[in-house]
Short mmCIF file of C-alpha atoms in Angstrom, two decimals:
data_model
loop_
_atom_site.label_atom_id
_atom_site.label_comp_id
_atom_site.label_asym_id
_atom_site.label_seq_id
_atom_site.Cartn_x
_atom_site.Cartn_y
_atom_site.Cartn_z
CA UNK A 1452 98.31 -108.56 -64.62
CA UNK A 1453 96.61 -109.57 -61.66
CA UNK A 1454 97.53 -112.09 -59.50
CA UNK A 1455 94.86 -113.75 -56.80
CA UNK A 1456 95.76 -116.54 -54.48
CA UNK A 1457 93.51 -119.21 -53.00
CA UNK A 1458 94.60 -120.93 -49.89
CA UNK A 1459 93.75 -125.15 -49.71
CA UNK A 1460 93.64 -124.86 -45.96
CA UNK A 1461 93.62 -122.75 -42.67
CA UNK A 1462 97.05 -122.60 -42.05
CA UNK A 1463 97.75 -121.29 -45.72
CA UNK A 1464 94.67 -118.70 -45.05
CA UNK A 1465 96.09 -117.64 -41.58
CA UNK A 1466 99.57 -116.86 -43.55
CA UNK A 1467 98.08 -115.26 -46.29
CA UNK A 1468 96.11 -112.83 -43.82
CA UNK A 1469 99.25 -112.00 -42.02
CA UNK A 1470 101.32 -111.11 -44.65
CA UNK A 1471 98.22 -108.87 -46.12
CA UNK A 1472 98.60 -107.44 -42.83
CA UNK A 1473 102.11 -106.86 -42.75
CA UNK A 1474 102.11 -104.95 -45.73
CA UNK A 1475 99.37 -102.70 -44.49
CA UNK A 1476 101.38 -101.95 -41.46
CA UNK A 1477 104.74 -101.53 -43.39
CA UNK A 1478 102.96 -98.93 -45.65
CA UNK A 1479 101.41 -97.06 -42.98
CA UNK A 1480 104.56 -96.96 -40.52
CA UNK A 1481 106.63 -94.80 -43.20
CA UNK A 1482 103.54 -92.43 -43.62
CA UNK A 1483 103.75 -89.06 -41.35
CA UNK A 1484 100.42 -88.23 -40.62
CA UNK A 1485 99.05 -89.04 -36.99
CA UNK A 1486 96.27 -90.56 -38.46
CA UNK A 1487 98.15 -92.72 -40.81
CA UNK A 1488 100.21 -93.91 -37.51
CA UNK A 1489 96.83 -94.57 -35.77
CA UNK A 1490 96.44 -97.26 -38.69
CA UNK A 1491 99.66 -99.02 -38.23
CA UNK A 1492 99.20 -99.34 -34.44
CA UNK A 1493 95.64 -100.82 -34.95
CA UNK A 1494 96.99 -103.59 -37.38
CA UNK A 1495 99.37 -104.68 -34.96
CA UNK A 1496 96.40 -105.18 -32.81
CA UNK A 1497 94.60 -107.04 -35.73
CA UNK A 1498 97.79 -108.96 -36.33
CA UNK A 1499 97.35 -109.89 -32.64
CA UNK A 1500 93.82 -111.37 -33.36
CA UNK A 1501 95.20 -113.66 -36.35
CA UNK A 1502 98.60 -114.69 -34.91
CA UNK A 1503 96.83 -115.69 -31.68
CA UNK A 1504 96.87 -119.33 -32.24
CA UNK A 1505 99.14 -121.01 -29.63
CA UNK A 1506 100.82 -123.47 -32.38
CA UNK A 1507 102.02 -120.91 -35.14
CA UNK A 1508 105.33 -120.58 -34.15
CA UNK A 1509 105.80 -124.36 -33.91
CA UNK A 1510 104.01 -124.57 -37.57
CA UNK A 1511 106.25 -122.11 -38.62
CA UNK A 1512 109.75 -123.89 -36.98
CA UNK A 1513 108.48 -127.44 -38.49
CA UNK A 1514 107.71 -125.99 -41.43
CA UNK A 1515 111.27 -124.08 -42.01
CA UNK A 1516 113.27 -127.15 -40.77
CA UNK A 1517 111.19 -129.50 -43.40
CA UNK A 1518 112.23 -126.94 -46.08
CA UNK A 1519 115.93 -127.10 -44.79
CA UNK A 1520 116.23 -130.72 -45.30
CA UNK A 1521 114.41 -130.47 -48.45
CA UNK A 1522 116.62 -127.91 -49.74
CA UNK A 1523 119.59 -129.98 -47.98
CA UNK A 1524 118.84 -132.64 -50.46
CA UNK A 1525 119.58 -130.65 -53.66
CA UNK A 1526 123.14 -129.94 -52.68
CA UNK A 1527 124.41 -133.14 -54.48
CA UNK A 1528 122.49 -132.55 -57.61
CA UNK A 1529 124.64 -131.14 -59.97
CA UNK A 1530 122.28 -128.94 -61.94
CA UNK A 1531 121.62 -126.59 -58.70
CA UNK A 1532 123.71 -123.12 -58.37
CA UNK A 1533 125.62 -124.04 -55.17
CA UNK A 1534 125.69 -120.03 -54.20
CA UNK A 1535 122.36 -119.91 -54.52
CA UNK A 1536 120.99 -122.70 -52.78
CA UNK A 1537 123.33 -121.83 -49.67
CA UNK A 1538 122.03 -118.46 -49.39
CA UNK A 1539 118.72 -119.70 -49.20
CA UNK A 1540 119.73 -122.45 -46.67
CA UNK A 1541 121.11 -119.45 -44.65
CA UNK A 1542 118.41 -117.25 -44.50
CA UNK A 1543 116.28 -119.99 -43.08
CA UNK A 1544 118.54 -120.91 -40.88
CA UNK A 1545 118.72 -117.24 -39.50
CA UNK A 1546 114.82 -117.01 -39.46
CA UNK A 1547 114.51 -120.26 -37.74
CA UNK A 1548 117.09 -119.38 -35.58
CA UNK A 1549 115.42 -115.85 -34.81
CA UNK A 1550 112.03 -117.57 -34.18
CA UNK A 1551 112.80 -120.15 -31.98
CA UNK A 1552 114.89 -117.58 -29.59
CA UNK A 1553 111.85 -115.54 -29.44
CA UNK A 1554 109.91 -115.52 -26.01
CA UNK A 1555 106.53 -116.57 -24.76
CA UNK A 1556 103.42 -115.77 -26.77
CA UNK A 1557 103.19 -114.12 -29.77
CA UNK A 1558 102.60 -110.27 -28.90
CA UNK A 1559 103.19 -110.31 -25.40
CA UNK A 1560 105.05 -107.14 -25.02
CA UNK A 1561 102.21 -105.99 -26.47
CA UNK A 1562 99.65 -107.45 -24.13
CA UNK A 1563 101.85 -106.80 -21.07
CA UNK A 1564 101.75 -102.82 -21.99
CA UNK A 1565 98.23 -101.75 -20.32
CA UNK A 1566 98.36 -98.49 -22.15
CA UNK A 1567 98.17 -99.80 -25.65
CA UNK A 1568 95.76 -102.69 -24.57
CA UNK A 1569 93.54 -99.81 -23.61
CA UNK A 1570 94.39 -98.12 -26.80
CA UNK A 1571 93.41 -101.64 -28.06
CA UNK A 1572 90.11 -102.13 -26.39
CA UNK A 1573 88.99 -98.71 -27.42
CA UNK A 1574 89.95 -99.15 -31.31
CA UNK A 1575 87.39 -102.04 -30.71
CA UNK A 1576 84.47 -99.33 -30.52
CA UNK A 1577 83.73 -97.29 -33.51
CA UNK A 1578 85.18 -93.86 -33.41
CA UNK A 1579 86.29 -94.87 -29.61
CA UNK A 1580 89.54 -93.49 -29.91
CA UNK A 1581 88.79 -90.19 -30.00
CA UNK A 1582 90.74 -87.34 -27.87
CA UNK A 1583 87.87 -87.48 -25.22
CA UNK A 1584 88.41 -91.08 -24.61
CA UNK A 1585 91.61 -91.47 -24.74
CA UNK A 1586 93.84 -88.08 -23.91
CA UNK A 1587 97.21 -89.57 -23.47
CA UNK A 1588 96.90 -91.24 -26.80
CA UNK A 1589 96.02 -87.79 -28.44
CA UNK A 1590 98.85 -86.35 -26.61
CA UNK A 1591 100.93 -88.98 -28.43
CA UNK A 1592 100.20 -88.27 -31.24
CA UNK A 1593 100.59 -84.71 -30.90
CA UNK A 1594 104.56 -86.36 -31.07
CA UNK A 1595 106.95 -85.56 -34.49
CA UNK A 1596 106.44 -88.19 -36.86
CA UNK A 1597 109.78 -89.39 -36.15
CA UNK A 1598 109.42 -90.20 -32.36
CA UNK A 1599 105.97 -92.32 -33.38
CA UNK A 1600 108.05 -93.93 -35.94
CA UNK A 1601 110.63 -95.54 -33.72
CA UNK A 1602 107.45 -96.24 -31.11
CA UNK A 1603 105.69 -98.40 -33.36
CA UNK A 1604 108.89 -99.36 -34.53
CA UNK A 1605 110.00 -101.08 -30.78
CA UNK A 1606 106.37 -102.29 -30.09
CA UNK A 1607 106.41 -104.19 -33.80
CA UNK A 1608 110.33 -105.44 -32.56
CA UNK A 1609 109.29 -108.31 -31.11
CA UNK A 1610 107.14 -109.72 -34.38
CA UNK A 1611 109.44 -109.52 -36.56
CA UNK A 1612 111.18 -112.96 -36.23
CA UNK A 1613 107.24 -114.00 -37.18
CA UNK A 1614 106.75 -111.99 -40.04
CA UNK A 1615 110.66 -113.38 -41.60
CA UNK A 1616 109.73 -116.56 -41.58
CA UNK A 1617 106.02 -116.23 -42.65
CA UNK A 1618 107.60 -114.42 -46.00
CA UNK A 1619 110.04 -117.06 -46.24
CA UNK A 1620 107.52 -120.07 -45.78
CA UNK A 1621 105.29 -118.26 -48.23
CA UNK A 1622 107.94 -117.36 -50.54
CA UNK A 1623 108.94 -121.06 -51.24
CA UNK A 1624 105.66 -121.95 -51.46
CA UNK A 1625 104.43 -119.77 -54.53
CA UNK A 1626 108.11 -120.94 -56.17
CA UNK A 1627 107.00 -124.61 -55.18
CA UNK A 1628 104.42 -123.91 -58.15
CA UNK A 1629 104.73 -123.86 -61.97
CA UNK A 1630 102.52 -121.64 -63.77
CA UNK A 1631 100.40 -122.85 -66.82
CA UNK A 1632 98.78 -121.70 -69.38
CA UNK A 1633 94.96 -122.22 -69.81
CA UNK A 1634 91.68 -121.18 -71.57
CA UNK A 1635 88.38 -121.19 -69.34
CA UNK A 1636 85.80 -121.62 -71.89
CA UNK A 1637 82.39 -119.87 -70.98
CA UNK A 1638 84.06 -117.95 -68.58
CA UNK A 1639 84.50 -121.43 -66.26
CA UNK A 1640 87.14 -124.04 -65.55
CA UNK A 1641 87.17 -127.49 -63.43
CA UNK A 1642 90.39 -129.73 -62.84
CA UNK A 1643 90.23 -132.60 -61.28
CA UNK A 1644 93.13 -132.99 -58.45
CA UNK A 1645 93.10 -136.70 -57.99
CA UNK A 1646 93.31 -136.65 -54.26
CA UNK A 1647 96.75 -134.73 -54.81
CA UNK A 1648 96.91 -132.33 -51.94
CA UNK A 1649 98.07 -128.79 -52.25
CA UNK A 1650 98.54 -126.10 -50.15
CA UNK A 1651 97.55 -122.82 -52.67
CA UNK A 1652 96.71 -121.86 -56.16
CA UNK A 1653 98.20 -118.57 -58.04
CA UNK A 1654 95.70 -117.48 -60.52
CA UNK A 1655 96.94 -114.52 -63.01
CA UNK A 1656 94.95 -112.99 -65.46
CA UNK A 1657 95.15 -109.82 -67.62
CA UNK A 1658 93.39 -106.73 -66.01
CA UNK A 1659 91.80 -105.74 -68.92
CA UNK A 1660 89.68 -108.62 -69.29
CA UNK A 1661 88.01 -107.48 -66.40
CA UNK A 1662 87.46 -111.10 -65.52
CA UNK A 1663 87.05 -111.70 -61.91
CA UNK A 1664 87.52 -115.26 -60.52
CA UNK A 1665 85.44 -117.04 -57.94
CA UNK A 1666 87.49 -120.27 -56.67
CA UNK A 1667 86.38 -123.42 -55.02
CA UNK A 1668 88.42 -126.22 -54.19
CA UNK A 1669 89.31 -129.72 -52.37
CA UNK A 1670 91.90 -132.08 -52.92
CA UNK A 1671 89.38 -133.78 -55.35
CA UNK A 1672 88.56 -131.01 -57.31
CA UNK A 1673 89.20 -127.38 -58.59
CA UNK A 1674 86.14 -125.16 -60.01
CA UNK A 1675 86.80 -121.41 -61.06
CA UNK A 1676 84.22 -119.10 -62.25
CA UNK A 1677 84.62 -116.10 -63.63
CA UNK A 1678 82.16 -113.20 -63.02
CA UNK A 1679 82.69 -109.55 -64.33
CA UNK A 1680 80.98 -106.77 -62.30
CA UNK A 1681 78.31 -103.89 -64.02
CA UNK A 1682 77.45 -100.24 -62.73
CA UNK A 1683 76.88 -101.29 -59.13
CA UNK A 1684 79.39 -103.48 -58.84
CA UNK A 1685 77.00 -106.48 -58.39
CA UNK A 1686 78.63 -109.46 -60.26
CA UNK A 1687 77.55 -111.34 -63.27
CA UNK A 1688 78.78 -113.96 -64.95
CA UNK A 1689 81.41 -113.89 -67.56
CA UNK A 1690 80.55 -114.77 -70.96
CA UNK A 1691 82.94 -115.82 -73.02
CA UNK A 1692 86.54 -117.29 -72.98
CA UNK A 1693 88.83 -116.46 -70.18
CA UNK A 1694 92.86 -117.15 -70.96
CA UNK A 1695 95.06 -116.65 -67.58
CA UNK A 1696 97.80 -118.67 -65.71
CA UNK A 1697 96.92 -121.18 -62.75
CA UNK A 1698 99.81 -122.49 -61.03
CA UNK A 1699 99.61 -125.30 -57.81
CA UNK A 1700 101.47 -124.90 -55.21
CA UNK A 1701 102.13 -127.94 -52.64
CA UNK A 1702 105.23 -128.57 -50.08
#
């Protein structure tokens, strides 16, 4: 099954592109090859680009403490697993916690450090990190994969309250959603949202369908249409009926 995810707004889209990003770096950090390493510095410096926004972090700490009292709520219902619930109400209150101790901008270490903001500006350039250009950085990685392990490692430190609550934020959102079963006939679906607002939509479908979805929305109204893709990859449209899952998710 694949899943896709369509974000209702830019916040949504900025938090979806960050944790894409995380995971990139994550996979690349615990690789061993110089070049692989070269990868996971240069998303930090994309991460940079889309976590530049001066209001994230205050998003992000509204955001957690409207979940808390949300959450808060549910401890009188009967129905909830007490356990449960309080772990959750802990690990936001850790990440929130974590976040708002953090200081100044978002990366600063980072920008602060004039030897990986050249590294940065160079990355910029195609193929402008090469040995020539930048000897100190080929001496660095000339390092055991180990030592440029813990390197990223202490530059990345300093995110990381970021990243915990961005998974936590996003993680209650896609449970905020229940999936449902539907048919798109003629490989195309509309719903019509009423003016109920949204933040995302979780779209699964079976692989081998080779269905591909193209998504539009509003707050007034939700179109999907499904292409499939020939030799060249160009897409066409799908012809015929499409089952899969939709699910809306909204705080």
């Amino acid at each position: 099954m694949i899943v896709y995810e369509y974000p209702f707004n830019e916040r949504i889209r900025t938090l979806l592109r960050l944790e894409d990003l995380h995971e990139k770096f994550v996979f690349f950090l615990h690789q061993e090859s110089p070049l692989q390493h070269h990868v996971a510095l240069s998303t930090i410096f994309e991460m940079l680009e889309v976590a530049g926004r001066a209001d994230l972090k205050s998003d992000l700490l509204q955001e957690l403490e409207r979940q808390k009292q949300i959450l808060l709520a549910y401890q009188s219902n009967p129905n909830v697993e007490a356990e449960m619930l309080n772990a959750i109400l802990s690990e936001v209150d850790r990440a929130s916690a974590a976040l708002a101790a953090s200081q100044g901008r978002t990366g600063q270490n980072i920008r602060e450090n004039e030897w990986l903001m050249s590294i940065r500006g160079r990355t910029i350039i195609p193929g402008g990190a090469c040995e020539f250009d930048l000897p100190s950085y080929y001496a660095w990685q000339k390092r055991t994969a180990e030592q440029r392990f813990i390197d990223i490692s202490n530059w990345f430190a300093p995110l990381v309250p970021l990243f915990d609550a961005v998974g936590i934020v996003m993680r209650l959102l896609r449970e905020s959603g229940q999936p449902v079963k539907i048919n798109a006939e003629g490989g195309s679906y509309q719903q019509m949202l009423q003016g109920k607002i949204y933040q995302m939509l979780r779209l699964v479908i079976d692989e081998e369908m080779g269905a591909i979805p193209e998504i539009s929305a509003n707050k007034y109204m939700l179109w999907v249409r499904f292409t499939s893709q020939d030799g060249d990859m160009k897409p066409k449209p799908f012809e015929g009926e499409v089952p899969f899952e939709l699910a809306l998710c909204g705080f």
